[in-house]
mmCIF file of C-alpha atoms in Angstrom:
data_model
loop_
_atom_site.group_PDB
_atom_site.id
_atom_site.type_symbol
_atom_site.label_atom_id
_atom_site.label_comp_id
_atom_site.label_asym_id
_atom_site.label_seq_id
_atom_site.Cartn_x
_atom_site.Cartn_y
_atom_site.Cartn_z
ATOM 1 C CA UNK A 1 -0.816 0.716 0.263
ATOM 2 C CA UNK A 2 0.826 3.527 -0.760
ATOM 3 C CA UNK A 3 2.066 5.874 2.084
ATOM 4 C CA UNK A 4 0.825 9.734 1.867
ATOM 5 C CA UNK A 5 2.973 11.270 4.598
ATOM 6 C CA UNK A 6 1.626 14.268 4.737
ATOM 7 C CA UNK A 7 3.858 17.569 6.721
ATOM 8 C CA UNK A 8 2.867 19.633 8.981
ATOM 9 C CA UNK A 9 2.689 22.786 6.646
ATOM 10 C CA UNK A 10 0.862 21.224 3.799
ATOM 11 C CA UNK A 11 -2.185 20.406 6.491
ATOM 12 C CA UNK A 12 -1.804 24.185 7.608
ATOM 13 C CA UNK A 13 -2.886 24.285 3.939
ATOM 14 C CA UNK A 14 -5.728 22.234 3.692
ATOM 15 C CA UNK A 15 -7.358 23.654 6.618
ATOM 16 C CA UNK A 16 -6.865 27.504 4.811
ATOM 17 C CA UNK A 17 -7.978 25.903 1.680
ATOM 18 C CA UNK A 18 -10.885 24.905 3.088
ATOM 19 C CA UNK A 19 -11.339 28.374 5.454
ATOM 20 C CA UNK A 20 -10.967 30.206 3.022
ATOM 21 C CA UNK A 21 -13.906 28.364 0.022
ATOM 22 C CA UNK A 22 -16.219 27.704 3.171
ATOM 23 C CA UNK A 23 -16.517 30.596 3.738
ATOM 24 C CA UNK A 24 -18.768 31.475 0.478
ATOM 25 C CA UNK A 25 -19.630 27.962 0.021
ATOM 26 C CA UNK A 26 -18.433 24.618 2.260
ATOM 27 C CA UNK A 27 -19.677 22.071 0.676
ATOM 28 C CA UNK A 28 -17.075 23.026 -2.176
ATOM 29 C CA UNK A 29 -14.673 22.970 -0.188
ATOM 30 C CA UNK A 30 -15.333 19.536 1.287
ATOM 31 C CA UNK A 31 -15.723 18.920 -2.508
ATOM 32 C CA UNK A 32 -12.481 20.257 -2.405
ATOM 33 C CA UNK A 33 -10.654 19.065 -0.277
ATOM 34 C CA UNK A 34 -12.055 15.485 -1.114
ATOM 35 C CA UNK A 35 -10.069 15.881 -5.045
ATOM 36 C CA UNK A 36 -6.873 17.414 -3.675
ATOM 37 C CA UNK A 37 -6.568 14.445 -1.091
ATOM 38 C CA UNK A 38 -7.727 11.888 -2.963
ATOM 39 C CA UNK A 39 -4.843 12.781 -6.180
ATOM 40 C CA UNK A 40 -2.528 13.203 -3.359
ATOM 41 C CA UNK A 41 -3.862 9.153 -2.761
ATOM 42 C CA UNK A 42 -3.040 8.680 -6.563
ATOM 43 C CA UNK A 43 0.823 10.071 -6.738
ATOM 44 C CA UNK A 44 1.183 8.487 -3.509
ATOM 45 C CA UNK A 45 0.504 4.964 -5.639
ATOM 46 C CA UNK A 46 2.231 6.748 -8.612
ATOM 47 C CA UNK A 47 4.679 9.799 -7.784
ATOM 48 C CA UNK A 48 5.865 10.246 -10.596
ATOM 49 C CA UNK A 49 3.012 11.743 -12.739
ATOM 50 C CA UNK A 50 4.137 15.021 -11.307
ATOM 51 C CA UNK A 51 6.108 17.225 -13.067
ATOM 52 C CA UNK A 52 9.863 17.405 -11.416
ATOM 53 C CA UNK A 53 10.021 21.170 -10.254
ATOM 54 C CA UNK A 54 14.240 21.361 -9.596
ATOM 55 C CA UNK A 55 14.099 24.818 -9.607
ATOM 56 C CA UNK A 56 12.517 25.127 -6.158
ATOM 57 C CA UNK A 57 14.260 22.446 -4.928
ATOM 58 C CA UNK A 58 15.832 18.519 -6.050
ATOM 59 C CA UNK A 59 13.477 16.010 -6.750
ATOM 60 C CA UNK A 60 10.709 17.859 -6.076
ATOM 61 C CA UNK A 61 7.490 17.455 -8.053
ATOM 62 C CA UNK A 62 4.387 19.103 -8.649
ATOM 63 C CA UNK A 63 0.889 18.395 -9.762
ATOM 64 C CA UNK A 64 -1.782 20.577 -10.825
ATOM 65 C CA UNK A 65 -5.755 20.411 -8.760
ATOM 66 C CA UNK A 66 -8.397 22.628 -10.374
ATOM 67 C CA UNK A 67 -6.898 26.443 -9.451
ATOM 68 C CA UNK A 68 -3.209 24.780 -6.423
ATOM 69 C CA UNK A 69 -0.819 22.644 -7.199
ATOM 70 C CA UNK A 70 0.120 19.543 -4.922
ATOM 71 C CA UNK A 71 3.989 19.712 -4.685
ATOM 72 C CA UNK A 72 5.750 16.266 -3.246
ATOM 73 C CA UNK A 73 8.513 14.281 -3.005
ATOM 74 C CA UNK A 74 8.260 10.954 -4.031
ATOM 75 C CA UNK A 75 9.161 8.136 -1.396
ATOM 76 C CA UNK A 76 10.713 4.699 -1.878
ATOM 77 C CA UNK A 77 6.395 3.476 -0.702
ATOM 78 C CA UNK A 78 4.865 6.901 -1.944
ATOM 79 C CA UNK A 79 5.011 10.505 -1.334
ATOM 80 C CA UNK A 80 5.650 13.696 0.843
ATOM 81 C CA UNK A 81 3.024 15.708 0.341
ATOM 82 C CA UNK A 82 5.366 19.362 1.238
ATOM 83 C CA UNK A 83 2.668 21.886 0.194
ATOM 84 C CA UNK A 84 -0.498 23.160 -1.793
ATOM 85 C CA UNK A 85 -0.852 26.076 -2.883
ATOM 86 C CA UNK A 86 -2.745 28.587 -5.423
ATOM 87 C CA UNK A 87 -2.126 28.150 -9.062
ATOM 88 C CA UNK A 88 -0.984 32.085 -9.707
ATOM 89 C CA UNK A 89 1.099 31.936 -6.794
ATOM 90 C CA UNK A 90 4.791 32.700 -7.755
ATOM 91 C CA UNK A 91 6.673 29.741 -6.331
ATOM 92 C CA UNK A 92 10.112 29.902 -5.033
ATOM 93 C CA UNK A 93 11.946 28.180 -2.471
ATOM 94 C CA UNK A 94 10.945 29.916 0.833
ATOM 95 C CA UNK A 95 7.551 28.223 0.476
ATOM 96 C CA UNK A 96 9.280 25.032 1.080
ATOM 97 C CA UNK A 97 11.902 26.005 4.380
#
């Protein structure tokens, strides 16, 4: 079974995304988080699906989900989810320190 490890920051990202969207529509927030979680589980089973992002950090990959992007490290038996950020953000290494 593939492992999905979440960093504390990625968990915080999930919470902040839910809070932001739930202000207008709690059902939409629930649906988006479910989709993000399902996609992260898929990536844990097939880590190579994401795009390599060496400009951020070696070994980091990303995968878009709607307006958001999952950033993760492949590990031996899954992935470590690093961040979940809005796709419009100008991403740099500061988001991963």
